[in-house]
Amino acid sequence: MLETVVIPGLTLYYRSLLAEAGGASRADAEAAQPLFARVLDTGDAYPKPEDVSSDLRSNDFFANAILGMALAKGRTESLQSSLAWLRLLDEPQVGDGVRRQLPAWRLVVAMDRGEWSQARAMLR
């Protein structure tokens, strides 16, 4: 059941990447967020990172929903907002597979937002 929520959320996120700049891109990323929030079960369609249970982060499925939320937030809000979501995954209880990818995802978000100085700093 939950797979039917995360996959459409990721699809909307990736569609937002492919959309031309402007409303369609943002609208798809915004539409993805409540789908990820449904998995995270915070009771809010647009939760804050601190609303997410730390227990959920150890499960790769939920960790991927957090990652999806971080990526979508990067397209609709700020780099700082996206990085706050990614920080939820930089904890010992999160699986190594997800944690090892965090530097790359941080870089993806910075580059997507055109934050080139931040991206350069991340590469260093």
CSV table of N, CA and C in Angstrom, one decimal:
chain,number,residue,atom,x,y,z
A,1,MET,N,0.8,-1.2,0.0
A,1,MET,CA,0.0,0.0,0.0
A,1,MET,C,0.9,1.3,0.0
A,2,LEU,N,1.9,1.3,0.9
A,2,LEU,CA,2.7,2.5,1.0
A,2,LEU,C,3.5,2.7,-0.3
A,3,GLU,N,3.9,1.6,-1.0
A,3,GLU,CA,4.6,1.8,-2.3
A,3,GLU,C,3.8,2.6,-3.3
A,4,THR,N,2.5,2.5,-3.2
A,4,THR,CA,1.6,3.2,-4.1
A,4,THR,C,1.6,4.7,-3.8
A,5,VAL,N,2.2,5.1,-2.7
A,5,VAL,CA,2.4,6.5,-2.4
A,5,VAL,C,3.7,7.1,-2.7
A,6,VAL,N,4.8,6.3,-2.3
A,6,VAL,CA,6.2,6.8,-2.5
A,6,VAL,C,6.5,6.8,-4.0
A,7,ILE,N,6.1,5.8,-4.8
A,7,ILE,CA,6.5,5.8,-6.2
A,7,ILE,C,5.8,7.0,-6.9
A,8,PRO,N,4.5,7.3,-6.7
A,8,PRO,CA,4.0,8.5,-7.4
A,8,PRO,C,4.6,9.8,-6.9
A,9,GLY,N,5.0,9.8,-5.6
A,9,GLY,CA,5.7,11.0,-5.1
A,9,GLY,C,7.1,11.2,-5.8
A,10,LEU,N,7.8,10.1,-6.0
A,10,LEU,CA,9.1,10.2,-6.7
A,10,LEU,C,8.9,10.6,-8.2
A,11,THR,N,7.8,10.0,-8.7
A,11,THR,CA,7.5,10.3,-10.1
A,11,THR,C,7.2,11.8,-10.3
A,12,LEU,N,6.4,12.4,-9.4
A,12,LEU,CA,6.1,13.8,-9.5
A,12,LEU,C,7.4,14.6,-9.3
A,13,TYR,N,8.3,14.2,-8.4
A,13,TYR,CA,9.5,14.9,-8.2
A,13,TYR,C,10.4,14.9,-9.5
A,14,TYR,N,10.5,13.7,-10.1
A,14,TYR,CA,11.3,13.6,-11.3
A,14,TYR,C,10.7,14.4,-12.4
A,15,ARG,N,9.3,14.3,-12.5
A,15,ARG,CA,8.6,15.1,-13.5
A,15,ARG,C,8.9,16.6,-13.3
A,16,SER,N,9.0,17.0,-12.1
A,16,SER,CA,9.3,18.5,-11.8
A,16,SER,C,10.7,18.8,-12.4
A,17,LEU,N,11.6,17.9,-12.3
A,17,LEU,CA,13.0,18.1,-12.9
A,17,LEU,C,12.9,18.3,-14.4
A,18,LEU,N,12.1,17.5,-15.0
A,18,LEU,CA,12.0,17.5,-16.5
A,18,LEU,C,11.1,18.7,-17.0
A,19,ALA,N,10.3,19.2,-16.2
A,19,ALA,CA,9.4,20.3,-16.6
A,19,ALA,C,10.2,21.6,-16.9
A,20,GLU,N,9.7,22.3,-17.8
A,20,GLU,CA,10.4,23.6,-18.1
A,20,GLU,C,10.2,24.5,-16.8
A,21,ALA,N,11.1,25.4,-16.7
A,21,ALA,CA,11.1,26.3,-15.5
A,21,ALA,C,9.8,26.9,-15.4
A,22,GLY,N,9.3,27.1,-14.2
A,22,GLY,CA,8.1,27.8,-14.0
A,22,GLY,C,7.1,27.0,-13.2
A,23,GLY,N,5.8,27.3,-13.3
A,23,GLY,CA,4.8,26.7,-12.5
A,23,GLY,C,4.6,25.2,-12.5
A,24,ALA,N,4.8,24.6,-13.7
A,24,ALA,CA,4.6,23.1,-13.8
A,24,ALA,C,5.6,22.4,-12.9
A,25,SER,N,6.8,22.9,-13.0
A,25,SER,CA,7.9,22.3,-12.2
A,25,SER,C,7.6,22.4,-10.7
A,26,ARG,N,7.3,23.6,-10.2
A,26,ARG,CA,7.0,23.8,-8.8
A,26,ARG,C,5.7,23.0,-8.4
A,27,ALA,N,4.7,23.0,-9.2
A,27,ALA,CA,3.5,22.4,-8.9
A,27,ALA,C,3.7,20.9,-8.7
A,28,ASP,N,4.5,20.2,-9.5
A,28,ASP,CA,4.7,18.8,-9.4
A,28,ASP,C,5.5,18.5,-8.1
A,29,ALA,N,6.5,19.3,-7.8
A,29,ALA,CA,7.2,19.1,-6.5
A,29,ALA,C,6.4,19.4,-5.3
A,30,GLU,N,5.5,20.3,-5.4
A,30,GLU,CA,4.5,20.6,-4.3
A,30,GLU,C,3.5,19.4,-4.1
A,31,ALA,N,3.1,18.9,-5.3
A,31,ALA,CA,2.1,17.8,-5.2
A,31,ALA,C,2.8,16.5,-4.7
A,32,ALA,N,4.1,16.4,-4.8
A,32,ALA,CA,4.8,15.2,-4.3
A,32,ALA,C,4.8,15.2,-2.7
A,33,GLN,N,4.9,16.4,-2.2
A,33,GLN,CA,5.1,16.5,-0.7
A,33,GLN,C,4.1,15.8,0.2
A,34,PRO,N,2.8,16.0,-0.1
A,34,PRO,CA,1.8,15.3,0.7
A,34,PRO,C,1.8,13.8,0.6
A,35,LEU,N,2.3,13.3,-0.6
A,35,LEU,CA,2.4,11.9,-0.7
A,35,LEU,C,3.5,11.3,0.2
A,36,PHE,N,4.7,12.0,0.2
A,36,PHE,CA,5.7,11.6,1.1
A,36,PHE,C,5.3,11.8,2.6
A,37,ALA,N,4.6,12.8,2.9
A,37,ALA,CA,4.1,13.1,4.2
A,37,ALA,C,3.1,12.0,4.7
A,38,ARG,N,2.3,11.5,3.8
A,38,ARG,CA,1.4,10.4,4.1
A,38,ARG,C,2.2,9.2,4.6
A,39,VAL,N,3.3,8.9,4.0
A,39,VAL,CA,4.1,7.8,4.5
A,39,VAL,C,4.7,8.1,5.8
A,40,LEU,N,5.2,9.3,6.0
A,40,LEU,CA,5.8,9.7,7.3
A,40,LEU,C,4.9,9.8,8.4
A,41,ASP,N,3.6,9.9,8.1
A,41,ASP,CA,2.5,9.8,9.1
A,41,ASP,C,2.6,10.8,10.3
A,42,THR,N,2.9,12.0,9.9
A,42,THR,CA,3.0,13.1,11.0
A,42,THR,C,1.6,13.7,11.3
A,43,GLY,N,0.6,13.5,10.4
A,43,GLY,CA,-0.6,14.1,10.6
A,43,GLY,C,-0.7,15.5,9.9
A,44,ASP,N,0.3,15.8,9.1
A,44,ASP,CA,0.3,17.1,8.4
A,44,ASP,C,0.8,16.8,7.0
A,45,ALA,N,0.1,17.5,6.0
A,45,ALA,CA,0.4,17.3,4.6
A,45,ALA,C,1.8,17.9,4.3
A,46,TYR,N,2.2,18.9,5.1
A,46,TYR,CA,3.4,19.6,4.8
A,46,TYR,C,4.2,19.7,6.2
A,47,PRO,N,4.7,18.5,6.6
A,47,PRO,CA,5.4,18.5,7.9
A,47,PRO,C,6.7,19.2,7.9
A,48,LYS,N,7.2,19.4,9.1
A,48,LYS,CA,8.5,20.0,9.3
A,48,LYS,C,9.4,18.8,9.7
A,49,PRO,N,10.7,18.9,9.5
A,49,PRO,CA,11.6,17.8,9.8
A,49,PRO,C,11.5,17.3,11.2
A,50,GLU,N,11.3,18.2,12.2
A,50,GLU,CA,11.2,17.8,13.6
A,50,GLU,C,10.0,17.0,13.9
A,51,ASP,N,9.0,17.0,13.0
A,51,ASP,CA,7.8,16.2,13.2
A,51,ASP,C,7.9,14.7,12.9
A,52,VAL,N,9.0,14.3,12.3
A,52,VAL,CA,9.2,13.0,11.8
A,52,VAL,C,9.8,12.1,13.0
A,53,SER,N,9.2,11.0,13.2
A,53,SER,CA,9.7,10.1,14.3
A,53,SER,C,11.1,9.6,13.9
A,54,SER,N,12.0,9.6,14.9
A,54,SER,CA,13.3,9.1,14.7
A,54,SER,C,13.3,7.6,14.5
A,55,ASP,N,12.4,6.9,15.1
A,55,ASP,CA,12.3,5.5,14.9
A,55,ASP,C,12.1,5.1,13.4
A,56,LEU,N,11.4,5.9,12.7
A,56,LEU,CA,11.1,5.5,11.3
A,56,LEU,C,12.4,5.6,10.4
A,57,ARG,N,13.3,6.3,10.8
A,57,ARG,CA,14.5,6.6,9.9
A,57,ARG,C,15.4,5.3,9.7
A,58,SER,N,15.2,4.3,10.6
A,58,SER,CA,16.0,3.1,10.5
A,58,SER,C,15.5,2.2,9.4
A,59,ASN,N,14.3,2.4,8.9
A,59,ASN,CA,13.7,1.6,7.9
A,59,ASN,C,13.9,2.3,6.5
A,60,ASP,N,14.5,1.6,5.6
A,60,ASP,CA,14.9,2.2,4.3
A,60,ASP,C,13.7,2.7,3.6
A,61,PHE,N,12.5,2.1,3.7
A,61,PHE,CA,11.4,2.6,3.0
A,61,PHE,C,11.0,4.1,3.5
A,62,PHE,N,11.0,4.2,4.8
A,62,PHE,CA,10.7,5.5,5.4
A,62,PHE,C,11.9,6.5,5.1
A,63,ALA,N,13.1,6.0,5.1
A,63,ALA,CA,14.2,6.9,4.8
A,63,ALA,C,14.1,7.4,3.4
A,64,ASN,N,13.7,6.6,2.5
A,64,ASN,CA,13.5,7.0,1.1
A,64,ASN,C,12.3,8.1,1.0
A,65,ALA,N,11.3,8.0,1.8
A,65,ALA,CA,10.3,9.0,1.8
A,65,ALA,C,10.8,10.3,2.4
A,66,ILE,N,11.7,10.2,3.4
A,66,ILE,CA,12.4,11.5,3.9
A,66,ILE,C,13.3,12.1,2.8
A,67,LEU,N,14.0,11.2,2.1
A,67,LEU,CA,14.8,11.7,1.0
A,67,LEU,C,13.9,12.4,-0.1
A,68,GLY,N,12.8,11.7,-0.5
A,68,GLY,CA,11.9,12.3,-1.4
A,68,GLY,C,11.4,13.7,-1.0
A,69,MET,N,11.1,13.8,0.3
A,69,MET,CA,10.6,15.1,0.8
A,69,MET,C,11.7,16.1,0.7
A,70,ALA,N,12.9,15.7,1.0
A,70,ALA,CA,14.1,16.6,1.0
A,70,ALA,C,14.3,17.1,-0.5
A,71,LEU,N,14.2,16.3,-1.4
A,71,LEU,CA,14.4,16.7,-2.8
A,71,LEU,C,13.2,17.6,-3.3
A,72,ALA,N,12.0,17.2,-2.9
A,72,ALA,CA,10.9,18.1,-3.3
A,72,ALA,C,11.0,19.4,-2.7
A,73,LYS,N,11.3,19.5,-1.4
A,73,LYS,CA,11.5,20.8,-0.7
A,73,LYS,C,12.6,21.6,-1.3
A,74,GLY,N,13.6,21.0,-1.8
A,74,GLY,CA,14.6,21.7,-2.5
A,74,GLY,C,14.1,22.4,-3.8
A,75,ARG,N,13.1,21.9,-4.4
A,75,ARG,CA,12.5,22.5,-5.6
A,75,ARG,C,11.5,23.6,-5.2
A,76,THR,N,11.0,23.6,-4.0
A,76,THR,CA,9.9,24.5,-3.7
A,76,THR,C,10.2,25.5,-2.6
A,77,GLU,N,11.2,25.2,-1.8
A,77,GLU,CA,11.6,26.1,-0.7
A,77,GLU,C,13.0,26.6,-0.9
A,78,SER,N,13.9,26.2,0.0
A,78,SER,CA,15.2,26.7,0.0
A,78,SER,C,16.2,25.5,0.2
A,79,LEU,N,17.5,25.8,-0.1
A,79,LEU,CA,18.5,24.8,0.1
A,79,LEU,C,18.5,24.5,1.6
A,80,GLN,N,18.4,25.4,2.4
A,80,GLN,CA,18.5,25.1,3.9
A,80,GLN,C,17.3,24.2,4.3
A,81,SER,N,16.1,24.4,3.7
A,81,SER,CA,15.0,23.5,4.0
A,81,SER,C,15.3,22.1,3.6
A,82,SER,N,15.8,21.9,2.4
A,82,SER,CA,16.2,20.6,1.9
A,82,SER,C,17.2,20.0,2.8
A,83,LEU,N,18.3,20.7,3.1
A,83,LEU,CA,19.3,20.2,3.9
A,83,LEU,C,18.9,19.8,5.3
A,84,ALA,N,17.9,20.5,5.9
A,84,ALA,CA,17.3,20.1,7.2
A,84,ALA,C,16.7,18.7,7.1
A,85,TRP,N,16.0,18.4,6.0
A,85,TRP,CA,15.4,17.1,5.8
A,85,TRP,C,16.5,16.1,5.6
A,86,LEU,N,17.5,16.4,4.8
A,86,LEU,CA,18.6,15.4,4.6
A,86,LEU,C,19.3,15.1,5.9
A,87,ARG,N,19.4,16.1,6.8
A,87,ARG,CA,20.1,15.9,8.1
A,87,ARG,C,19.4,14.8,8.9
A,88,LEU,N,18.1,14.6,8.7
A,88,LEU,CA,17.4,13.5,9.4
A,88,LEU,C,18.0,12.1,9.1
A,89,LEU,N,18.6,12.1,7.9
A,89,LEU,CA,19.1,10.8,7.5
A,89,LEU,C,20.6,10.6,7.8
A,90,ASP,N,21.2,11.6,8.4
A,90,ASP,CA,22.6,11.6,8.8
A,90,ASP,C,22.7,11.2,10.3
A,91,GLU,N,22.1,10.0,10.6
A,91,GLU,CA,22.1,9.5,12.0
A,91,GLU,C,22.5,8.0,12.0
A,92,PRO,N,23.1,7.5,13.1
A,92,PRO,CA,23.5,6.1,13.1
A,92,PRO,C,22.4,5.1,12.8
A,93,GLN,N,21.2,5.4,13.2
A,93,GLN,CA,20.2,4.3,13.0
A,93,GLN,C,19.7,4.2,11.5
A,94,VAL,N,20.1,5.2,10.7
A,94,VAL,CA,19.8,5.1,9.2
A,94,VAL,C,20.8,4.2,8.6
A,95,GLY,N,20.2,3.3,7.7
A,95,GLY,CA,21.1,2.3,7.0
A,95,GLY,C,22.2,3.0,6.2
A,96,ASP,N,23.3,2.2,6.2
A,96,ASP,CA,24.6,2.7,5.5
A,96,ASP,C,24.3,3.1,4.1
A,97,GLY,N,23.5,2.3,3.4
A,97,GLY,CA,23.2,2.6,2.0
A,97,GLY,C,22.7,4.0,1.7
A,98,VAL,N,21.8,4.4,2.6
A,98,VAL,CA,21.2,5.7,2.5
A,98,VAL,C,22.2,6.8,2.9
A,99,ARG,N,22.8,6.5,4.0
A,99,ARG,CA,23.8,7.6,4.6
A,99,ARG,C,24.9,7.8,3.6
A,100,ARG,N,25.4,6.8,3.0
A,100,ARG,CA,26.6,7.0,2.1
A,100,ARG,C,26.2,7.9,0.9
A,101,GLN,N,24.9,7.9,0.5
A,101,GLN,CA,24.5,8.7,-0.6
A,101,GLN,C,24.3,10.2,-0.3
A,102,LEU,N,24.2,10.5,1.0
A,102,LEU,CA,23.9,11.9,1.4
A,102,LEU,C,24.7,13.0,0.8
A,103,PRO,N,26.1,12.8,0.7
A,103,PRO,CA,26.8,13.9,0.1
A,103,PRO,C,26.4,14.1,-1.3
A,104,ALA,N,26.1,13.1,-2.1
A,104,ALA,CA,25.7,13.2,-3.5
A,104,ALA,C,24.3,13.9,-3.5
A,105,TRP,N,23.4,13.6,-2.7
A,105,TRP,CA,22.1,14.2,-2.7
A,105,TRP,C,22.2,15.7,-2.3
A,106,ARG,N,23.0,16.0,-1.3
A,106,ARG,CA,23.2,17.4,-1.0
A,106,ARG,C,23.7,18.2,-2.2
A,107,LEU,N,24.6,17.6,-2.9
A,107,LEU,CA,25.2,18.3,-4.1
A,107,LEU,C,24.1,18.4,-5.2
A,108,VAL,N,23.3,17.4,-5.4
A,108,VAL,CA,22.2,17.5,-6.3
A,108,VAL,C,21.3,18.6,-6.0
A,109,VAL,N,20.9,18.8,-4.8
A,109,VAL,CA,19.9,19.8,-4.4
A,109,VAL,C,20.6,21.2,-4.6
A,110,ALA,N,21.8,21.4,-4.2
A,110,ALA,CA,22.5,22.6,-4.4
A,110,ALA,C,22.6,23.0,-5.9
A,111,MET,N,23.0,22.0,-6.7
A,111,MET,CA,23.1,22.3,-8.1
A,111,MET,C,21.7,22.6,-8.7
A,112,ASP,N,20.7,21.9,-8.3
A,112,ASP,CA,19.4,22.1,-8.9
A,112,ASP,C,18.9,23.5,-8.6
A,113,ARG,N,19.2,24.0,-7.4
A,113,ARG,CA,18.8,25.3,-7.0
A,113,ARG,C,19.7,26.4,-7.6
A,114,GLY,N,20.8,26.0,-8.2
A,114,GLY,CA,21.7,27.0,-8.8
A,114,GLY,C,22.6,27.6,-7.7
A,115,GLU,N,22.8,27.0,-6.6
A,115,GLU,CA,23.6,27.4,-5.5
A,115,GLU,C,25.0,26.9,-5.7
A,116,TRP,N,25.7,27.6,-6.7
A,116,TRP,CA,27.0,27.1,-7.2
A,116,TRP,C,28.1,27.2,-6.1
A,117,SER,N,28.1,28.3,-5.4
A,117,SER,CA,29.1,28.4,-4.3
A,117,SER,C,29.0,27.3,-3.3
A,118,GLN,N,27.7,27.1,-2.9
A,118,GLN,CA,27.5,26.0,-1.9
A,118,GLN,C,27.9,24.6,-2.5
A,119,ALA,N,27.6,24.4,-3.8
A,119,ALA,CA,28.0,23.1,-4.4
A,119,ALA,C,29.5,23.0,-4.5
A,120,ARG,N,30.2,24.1,-4.8
A,120,ARG,CA,31.7,24.0,-4.8
A,120,ARG,C,32.2,23.7,-3.4
A,121,ALA,N,31.6,24.3,-2.4
A,121,ALA,CA,32.0,24.1,-1.0
A,121,ALA,C,31.8,22.6,-0.6
A,122,MET,N,30.7,22.0,-1.1
A,122,MET,CA,30.4,20.6,-0.8
A,122,MET,C,31.4,19.7,-1.5
A,123,LEU,N,31.8,20.1,-2.7
A,123,LEU,CA,32.8,19.2,-3.4
A,123,LEU,C,34.2,19.2,-2.7
A,124,ARG,N,34.5,20.3,-2.0
A,124,ARG,CA,35.8,20.4,-1.3
A,124,ARG,C,35.7,19.5,-0.1
